[in-house]
PDB file of C-alpha atoms in Angstrom:
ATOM      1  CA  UNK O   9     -47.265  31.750-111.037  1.00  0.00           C
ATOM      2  CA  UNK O  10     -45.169  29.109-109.452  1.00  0.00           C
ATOM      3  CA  UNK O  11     -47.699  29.668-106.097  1.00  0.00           C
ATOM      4  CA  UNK O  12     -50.040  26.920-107.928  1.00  0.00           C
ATOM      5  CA  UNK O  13     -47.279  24.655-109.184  1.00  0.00           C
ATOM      6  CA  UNK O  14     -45.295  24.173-105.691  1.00  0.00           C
ATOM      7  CA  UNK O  15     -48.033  24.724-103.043  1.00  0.00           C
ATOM      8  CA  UNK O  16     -48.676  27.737-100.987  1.00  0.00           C
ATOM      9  CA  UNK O  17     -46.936  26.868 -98.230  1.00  0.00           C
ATOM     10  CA  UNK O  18     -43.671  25.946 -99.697  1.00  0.00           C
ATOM     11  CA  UNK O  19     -43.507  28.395-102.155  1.00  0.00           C
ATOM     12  CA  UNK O  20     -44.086  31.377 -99.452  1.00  0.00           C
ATOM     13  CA  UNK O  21     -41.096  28.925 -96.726  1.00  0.00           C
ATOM     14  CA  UNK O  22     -38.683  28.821 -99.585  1.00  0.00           C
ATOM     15  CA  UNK O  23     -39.410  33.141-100.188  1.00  0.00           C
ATOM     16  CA  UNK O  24     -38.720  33.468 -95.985  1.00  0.00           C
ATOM     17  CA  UNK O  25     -35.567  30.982 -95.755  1.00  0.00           C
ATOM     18  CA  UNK O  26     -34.080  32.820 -98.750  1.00  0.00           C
ATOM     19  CA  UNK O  27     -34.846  36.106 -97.456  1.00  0.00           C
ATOM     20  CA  UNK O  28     -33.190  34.655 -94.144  1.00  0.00           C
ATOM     21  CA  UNK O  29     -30.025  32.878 -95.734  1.00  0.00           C
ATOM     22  CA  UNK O  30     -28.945  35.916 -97.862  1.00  0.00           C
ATOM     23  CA  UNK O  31     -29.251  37.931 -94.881  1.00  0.00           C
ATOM     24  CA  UNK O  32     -27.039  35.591 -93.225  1.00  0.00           C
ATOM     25  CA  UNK O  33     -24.497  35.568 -95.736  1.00  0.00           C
ATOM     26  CA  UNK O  34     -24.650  39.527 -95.733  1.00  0.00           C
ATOM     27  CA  UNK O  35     -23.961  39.408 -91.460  1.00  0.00           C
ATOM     28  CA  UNK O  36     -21.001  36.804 -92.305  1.00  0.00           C
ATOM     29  CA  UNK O  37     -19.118  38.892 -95.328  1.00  0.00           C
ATOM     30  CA  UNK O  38     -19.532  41.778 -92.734  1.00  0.00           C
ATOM     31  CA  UNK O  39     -17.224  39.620 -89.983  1.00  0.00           C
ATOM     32  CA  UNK O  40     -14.719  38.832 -92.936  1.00  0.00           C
ATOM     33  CA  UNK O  41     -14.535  42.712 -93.562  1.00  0.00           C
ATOM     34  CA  UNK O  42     -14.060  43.521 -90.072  1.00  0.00           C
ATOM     35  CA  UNK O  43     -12.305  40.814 -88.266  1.00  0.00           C
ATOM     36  CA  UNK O  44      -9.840  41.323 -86.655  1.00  0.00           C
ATOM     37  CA  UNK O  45      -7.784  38.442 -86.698  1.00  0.00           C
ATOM     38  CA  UNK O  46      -7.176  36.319 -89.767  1.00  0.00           C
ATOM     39  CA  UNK O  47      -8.604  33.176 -87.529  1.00  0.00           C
ATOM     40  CA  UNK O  48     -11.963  35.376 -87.468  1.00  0.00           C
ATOM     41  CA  UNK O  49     -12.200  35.414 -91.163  1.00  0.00           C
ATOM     42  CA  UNK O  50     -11.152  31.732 -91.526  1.00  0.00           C
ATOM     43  CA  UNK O  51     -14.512  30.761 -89.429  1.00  0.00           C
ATOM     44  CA  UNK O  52     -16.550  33.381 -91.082  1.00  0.00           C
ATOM     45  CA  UNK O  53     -15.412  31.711 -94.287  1.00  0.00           C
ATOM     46  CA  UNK O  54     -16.363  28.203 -93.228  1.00  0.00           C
ATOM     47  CA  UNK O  55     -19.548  29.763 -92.127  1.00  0.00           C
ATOM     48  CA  UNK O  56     -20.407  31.232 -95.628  1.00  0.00           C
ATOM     49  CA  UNK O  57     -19.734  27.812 -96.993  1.00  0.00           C
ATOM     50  CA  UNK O  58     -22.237  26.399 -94.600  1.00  0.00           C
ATOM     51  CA  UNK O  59     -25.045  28.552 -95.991  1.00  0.00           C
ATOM     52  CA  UNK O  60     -24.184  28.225 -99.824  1.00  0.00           C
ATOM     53  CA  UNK O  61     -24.785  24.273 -98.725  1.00  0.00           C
ATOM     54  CA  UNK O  62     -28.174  25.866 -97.399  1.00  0.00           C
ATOM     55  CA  UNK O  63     -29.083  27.976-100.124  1.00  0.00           C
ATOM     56  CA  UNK O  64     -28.059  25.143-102.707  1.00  0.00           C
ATOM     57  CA  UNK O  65     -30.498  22.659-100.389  1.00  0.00           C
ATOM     58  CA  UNK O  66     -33.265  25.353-100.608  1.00  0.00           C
ATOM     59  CA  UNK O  67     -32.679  25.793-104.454  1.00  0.00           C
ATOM     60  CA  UNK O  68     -32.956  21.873-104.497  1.00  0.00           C
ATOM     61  CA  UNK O  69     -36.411  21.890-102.631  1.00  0.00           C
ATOM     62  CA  UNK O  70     -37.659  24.753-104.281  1.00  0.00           C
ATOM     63  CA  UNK O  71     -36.929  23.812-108.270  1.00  0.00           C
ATOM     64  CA  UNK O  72     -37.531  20.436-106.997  1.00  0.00           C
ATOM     65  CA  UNK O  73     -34.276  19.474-108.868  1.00  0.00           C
ATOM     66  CA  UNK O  74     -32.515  15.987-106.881  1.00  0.00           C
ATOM     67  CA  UNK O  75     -29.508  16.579-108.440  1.00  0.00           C
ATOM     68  CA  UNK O  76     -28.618  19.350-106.822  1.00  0.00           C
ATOM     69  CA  UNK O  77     -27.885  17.518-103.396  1.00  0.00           C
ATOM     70  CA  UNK O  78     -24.277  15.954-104.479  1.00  0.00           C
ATOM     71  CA  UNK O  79     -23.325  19.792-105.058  1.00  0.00           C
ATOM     72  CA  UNK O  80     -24.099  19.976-101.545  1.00  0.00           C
ATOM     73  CA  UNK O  81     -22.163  16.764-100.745  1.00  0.00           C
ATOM     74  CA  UNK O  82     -19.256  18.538-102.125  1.00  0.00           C
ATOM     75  CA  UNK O  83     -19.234  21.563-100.752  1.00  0.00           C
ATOM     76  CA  UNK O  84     -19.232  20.567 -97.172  1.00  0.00           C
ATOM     77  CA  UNK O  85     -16.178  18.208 -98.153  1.00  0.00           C
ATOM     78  CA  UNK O  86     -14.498  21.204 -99.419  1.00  0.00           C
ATOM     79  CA  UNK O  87     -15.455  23.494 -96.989  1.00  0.00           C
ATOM     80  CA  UNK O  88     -14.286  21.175 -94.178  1.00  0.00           C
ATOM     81  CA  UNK O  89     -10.669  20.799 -96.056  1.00  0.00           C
ATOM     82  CA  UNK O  90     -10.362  24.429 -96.917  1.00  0.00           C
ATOM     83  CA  UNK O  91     -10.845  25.417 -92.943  1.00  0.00           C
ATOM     84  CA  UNK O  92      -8.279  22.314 -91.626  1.00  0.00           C
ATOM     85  CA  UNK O  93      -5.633  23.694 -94.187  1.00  0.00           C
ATOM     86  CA  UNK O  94      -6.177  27.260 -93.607  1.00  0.00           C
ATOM     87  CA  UNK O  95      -5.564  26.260 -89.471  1.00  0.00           C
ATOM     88  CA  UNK O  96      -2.569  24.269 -90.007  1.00  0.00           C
ATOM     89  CA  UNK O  97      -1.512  26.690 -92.083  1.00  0.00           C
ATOM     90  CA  UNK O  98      -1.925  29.949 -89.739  1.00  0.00           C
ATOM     91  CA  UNK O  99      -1.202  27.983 -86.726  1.00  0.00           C
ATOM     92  CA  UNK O 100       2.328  27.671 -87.653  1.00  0.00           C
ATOM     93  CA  UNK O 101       2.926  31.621 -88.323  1.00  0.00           C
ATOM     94  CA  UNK O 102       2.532  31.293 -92.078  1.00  0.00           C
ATOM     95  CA  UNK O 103       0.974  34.601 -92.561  1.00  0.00           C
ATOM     96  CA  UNK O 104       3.695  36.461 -91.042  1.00  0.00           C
TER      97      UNK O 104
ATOM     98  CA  UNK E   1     -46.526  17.089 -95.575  1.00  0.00           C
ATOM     99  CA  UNK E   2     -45.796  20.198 -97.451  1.00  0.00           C
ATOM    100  CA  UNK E   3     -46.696  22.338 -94.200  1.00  0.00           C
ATOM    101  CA  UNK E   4     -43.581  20.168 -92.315  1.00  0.00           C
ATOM    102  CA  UNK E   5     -40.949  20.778 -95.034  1.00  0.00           C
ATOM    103  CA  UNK E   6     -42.091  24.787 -95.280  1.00  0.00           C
ATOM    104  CA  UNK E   7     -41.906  24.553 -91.427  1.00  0.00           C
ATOM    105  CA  UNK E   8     -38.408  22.583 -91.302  1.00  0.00           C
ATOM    106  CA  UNK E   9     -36.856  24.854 -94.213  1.00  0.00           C
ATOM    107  CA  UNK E  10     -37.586  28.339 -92.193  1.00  0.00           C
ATOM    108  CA  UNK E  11     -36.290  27.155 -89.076  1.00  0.00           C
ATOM    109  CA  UNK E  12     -33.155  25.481 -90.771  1.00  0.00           C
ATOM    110  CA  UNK E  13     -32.703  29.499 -92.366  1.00  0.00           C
ATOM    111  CA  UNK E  14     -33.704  31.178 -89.383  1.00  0.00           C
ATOM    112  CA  UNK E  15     -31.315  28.821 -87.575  1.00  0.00           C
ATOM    113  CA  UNK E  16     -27.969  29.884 -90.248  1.00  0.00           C
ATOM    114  CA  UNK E  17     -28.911  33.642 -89.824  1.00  0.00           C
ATOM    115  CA  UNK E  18     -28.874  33.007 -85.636  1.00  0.00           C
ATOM    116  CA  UNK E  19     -25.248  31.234 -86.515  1.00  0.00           C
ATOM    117  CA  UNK E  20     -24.072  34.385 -88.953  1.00  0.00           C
ATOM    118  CA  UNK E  21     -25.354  36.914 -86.317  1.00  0.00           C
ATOM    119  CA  UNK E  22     -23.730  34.953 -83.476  1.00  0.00           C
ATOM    120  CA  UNK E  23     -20.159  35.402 -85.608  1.00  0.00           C
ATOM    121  CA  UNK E  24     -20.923  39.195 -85.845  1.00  0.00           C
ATOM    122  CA  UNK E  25     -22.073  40.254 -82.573  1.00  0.00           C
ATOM    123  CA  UNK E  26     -20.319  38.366 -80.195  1.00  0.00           C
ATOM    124  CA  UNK E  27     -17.179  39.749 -78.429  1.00  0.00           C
ATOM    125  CA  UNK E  28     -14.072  37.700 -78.830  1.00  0.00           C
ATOM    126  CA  UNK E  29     -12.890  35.150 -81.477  1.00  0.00           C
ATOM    127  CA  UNK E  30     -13.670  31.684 -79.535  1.00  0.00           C
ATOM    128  CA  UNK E  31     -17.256  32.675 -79.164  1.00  0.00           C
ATOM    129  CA  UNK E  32     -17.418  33.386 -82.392  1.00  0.00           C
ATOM    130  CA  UNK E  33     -15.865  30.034 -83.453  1.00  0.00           C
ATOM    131  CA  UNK E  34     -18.799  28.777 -81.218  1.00  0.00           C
ATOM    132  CA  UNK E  35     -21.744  30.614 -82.904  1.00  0.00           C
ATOM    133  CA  UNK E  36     -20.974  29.474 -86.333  1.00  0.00           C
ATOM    134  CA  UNK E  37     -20.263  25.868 -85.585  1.00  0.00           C
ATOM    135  CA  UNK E  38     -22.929  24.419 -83.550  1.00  0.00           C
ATOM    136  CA  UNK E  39     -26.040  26.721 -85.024  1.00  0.00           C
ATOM    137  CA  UNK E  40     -24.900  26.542 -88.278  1.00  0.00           C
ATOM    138  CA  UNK E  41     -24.333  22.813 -88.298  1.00  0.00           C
ATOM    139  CA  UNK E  42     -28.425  22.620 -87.145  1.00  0.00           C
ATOM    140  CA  UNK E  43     -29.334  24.704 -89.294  1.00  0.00           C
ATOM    141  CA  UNK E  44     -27.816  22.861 -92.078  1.00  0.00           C
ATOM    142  CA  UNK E  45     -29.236  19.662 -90.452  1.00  0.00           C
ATOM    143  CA  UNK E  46     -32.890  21.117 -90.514  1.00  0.00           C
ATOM    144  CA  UNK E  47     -32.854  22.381 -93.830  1.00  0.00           C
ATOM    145  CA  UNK E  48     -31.223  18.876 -95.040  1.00  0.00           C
ATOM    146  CA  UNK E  49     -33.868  16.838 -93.052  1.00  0.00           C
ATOM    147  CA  UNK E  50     -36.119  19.152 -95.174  1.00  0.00           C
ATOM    148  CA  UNK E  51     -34.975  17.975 -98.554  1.00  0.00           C
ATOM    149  CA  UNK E  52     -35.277  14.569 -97.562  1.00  0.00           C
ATOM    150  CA  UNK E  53     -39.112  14.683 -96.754  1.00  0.00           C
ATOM    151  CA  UNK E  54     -39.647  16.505 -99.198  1.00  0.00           C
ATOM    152  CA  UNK E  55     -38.349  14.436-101.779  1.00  0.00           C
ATOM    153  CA  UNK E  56     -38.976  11.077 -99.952  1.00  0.00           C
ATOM    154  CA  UNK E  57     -36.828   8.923-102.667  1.00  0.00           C
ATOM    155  CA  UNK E  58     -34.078   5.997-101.286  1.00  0.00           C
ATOM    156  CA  UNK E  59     -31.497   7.938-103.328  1.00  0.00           C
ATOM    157  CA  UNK E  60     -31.507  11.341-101.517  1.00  0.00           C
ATOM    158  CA  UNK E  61     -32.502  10.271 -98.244  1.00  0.00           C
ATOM    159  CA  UNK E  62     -28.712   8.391 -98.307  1.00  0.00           C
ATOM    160  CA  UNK E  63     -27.457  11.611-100.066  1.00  0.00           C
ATOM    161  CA  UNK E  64     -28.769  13.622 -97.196  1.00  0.00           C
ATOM    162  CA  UNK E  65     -27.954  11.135 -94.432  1.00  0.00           C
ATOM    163  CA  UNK E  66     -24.282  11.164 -95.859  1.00  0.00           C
ATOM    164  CA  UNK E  67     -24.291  14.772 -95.768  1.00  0.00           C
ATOM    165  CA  UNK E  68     -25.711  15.246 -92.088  1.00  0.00           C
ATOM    166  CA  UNK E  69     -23.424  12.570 -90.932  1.00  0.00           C
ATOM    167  CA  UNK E  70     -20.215  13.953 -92.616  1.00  0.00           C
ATOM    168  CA  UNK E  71     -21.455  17.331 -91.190  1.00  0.00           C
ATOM    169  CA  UNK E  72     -21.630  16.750 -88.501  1.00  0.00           C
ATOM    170  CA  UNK E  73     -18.341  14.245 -87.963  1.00  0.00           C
ATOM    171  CA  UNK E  74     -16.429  17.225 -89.632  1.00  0.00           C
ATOM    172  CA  UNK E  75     -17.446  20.665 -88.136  1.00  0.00           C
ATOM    173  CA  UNK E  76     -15.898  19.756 -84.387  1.00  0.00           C
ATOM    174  CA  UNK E  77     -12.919  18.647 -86.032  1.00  0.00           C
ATOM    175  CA  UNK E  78     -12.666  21.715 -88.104  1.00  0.00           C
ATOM    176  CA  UNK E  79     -13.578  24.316 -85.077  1.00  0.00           C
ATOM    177  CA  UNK E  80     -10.825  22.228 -83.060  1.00  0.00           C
ATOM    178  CA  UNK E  81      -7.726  22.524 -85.248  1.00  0.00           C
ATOM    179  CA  UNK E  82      -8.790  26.324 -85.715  1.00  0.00           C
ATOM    180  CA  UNK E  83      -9.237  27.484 -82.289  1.00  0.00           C
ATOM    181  CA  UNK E  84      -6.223  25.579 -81.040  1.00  0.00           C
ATOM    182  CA  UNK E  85      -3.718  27.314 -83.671  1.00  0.00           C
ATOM    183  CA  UNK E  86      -5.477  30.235 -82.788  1.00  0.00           C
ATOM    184  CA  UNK E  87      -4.989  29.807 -78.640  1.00  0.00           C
ATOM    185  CA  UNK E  88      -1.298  28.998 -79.753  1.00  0.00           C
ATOM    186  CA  UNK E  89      -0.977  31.929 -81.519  1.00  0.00           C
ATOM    187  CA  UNK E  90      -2.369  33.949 -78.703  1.00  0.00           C
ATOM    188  CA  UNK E  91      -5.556  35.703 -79.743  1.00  0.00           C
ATOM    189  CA  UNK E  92      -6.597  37.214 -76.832  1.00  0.00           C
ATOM    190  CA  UNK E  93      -9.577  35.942 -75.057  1.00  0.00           C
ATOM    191  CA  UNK E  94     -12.536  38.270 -73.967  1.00  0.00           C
ATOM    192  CA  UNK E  95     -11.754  41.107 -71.680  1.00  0.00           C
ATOM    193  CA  UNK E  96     -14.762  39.203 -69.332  1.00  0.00           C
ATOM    194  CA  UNK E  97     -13.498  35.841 -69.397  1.00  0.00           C
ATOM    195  CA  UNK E  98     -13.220  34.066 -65.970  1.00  0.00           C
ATOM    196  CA  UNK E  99     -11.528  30.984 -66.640  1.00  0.00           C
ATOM    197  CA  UNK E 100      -8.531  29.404 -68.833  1.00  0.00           C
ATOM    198  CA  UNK E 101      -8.739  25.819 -68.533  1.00  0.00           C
ATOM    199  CA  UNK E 102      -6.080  25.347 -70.689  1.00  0.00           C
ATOM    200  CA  UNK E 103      -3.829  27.630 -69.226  1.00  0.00           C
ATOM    201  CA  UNK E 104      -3.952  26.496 -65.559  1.00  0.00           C
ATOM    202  CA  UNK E 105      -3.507  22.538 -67.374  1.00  0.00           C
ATOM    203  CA  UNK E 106       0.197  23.677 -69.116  1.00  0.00           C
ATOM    204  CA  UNK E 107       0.890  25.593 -65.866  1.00  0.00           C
ATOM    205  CA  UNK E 108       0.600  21.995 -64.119  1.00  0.00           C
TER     206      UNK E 108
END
């Protein structure tokens, strides 16, 4: 139904890149199950909040929705902060 | 136009799955670091650029320049600070490594 109202070819991208980005997030979660260190799961972590900015740029495309693009302003501001503290923070031995 | 931002949004995904793939398969934690930085960041970039055709307006192409630029001034910084306090805390480097930079510089 939304094929007419967003145009074949977006529509059909926006099915593929989701398909693509959950996928991704799937691959990361597996790393932070896994891995072995705790500096493993800290970049795994920064990784999954790379593709929520992804998948909330996709969402923005897809619902056509502008507004949606300062949630993605914010997350990669937190994202970046939450990764700096968590190094500072493990690089002096705090997790022992 | 519509076929560009379709084409720009599955290579921005397909570039995010490469980065998430990269941080499972490869073999020691710096490579790792590696994978998810510099694909991710493109792929982010790409999917970004995306948005911005696609809605062609003054107000999100600044949004999405903002983003891309704080993007991509931030994820080096970030990868830095965590692979250093993670060579200081001595995770150990791949089995199949053939150089230490760092290493032989302290030794000096």
């Amino acid at each position: 139904m939304y094929f007419e109202e967003l145009g074949m070819p977006l529509a059909l991208a926006s099915l593929v890149a989701s398909i693509l980005l959950v996928a991704a997030l799937a691959l990361a979660l597996l790393r932070i199950v896994k891995g072995p260190t705790p500096f493993d799961r800290v970049v795994a972590l920064d990784l999954i909040g790379g593709i929520c900015l992804c998948i909330i740029v996709m969402f923005a495309i897809h619902f056509d929705q502008q507004v949606l693009l300062d949630a993605a302003f914010v997350i990669a501001i937190v994202s970046f902060i939450g990764t700096v503290a968590f190094a500072r923070y493990l690089g002096k031995g705090g997790d022992q | 136009m519509s076929w560009l931002v379709a084409l720009l949004l599955i290579l921005g995904a397909f570039f995010a799955f490469v980065a998430a793939l990269g941080v499972l398969r490869f073999p020691d934690f710096y490579a790792r670091m590696h994978a998810a930085t510099k694909a991710g960041a493109f792929g982010a970039a790409l999917l970004l650029l995306a948005a911005a055709i696609h809605f062609g307006s003054l107000r999100a192409i600044i949004t999405v320049g903002l983003i891309i630029v704080f993007f991509y001034l931030t994820t080096p910084v970030a990868a830095q600070t965590i692979a250093q306090a993670a060579y200081r805390r001595g995770v150990a480097l791949w089995s199949k490594t053939v150089h230490d930079q760092l290493a032989e510089d302290e030794a000096e």
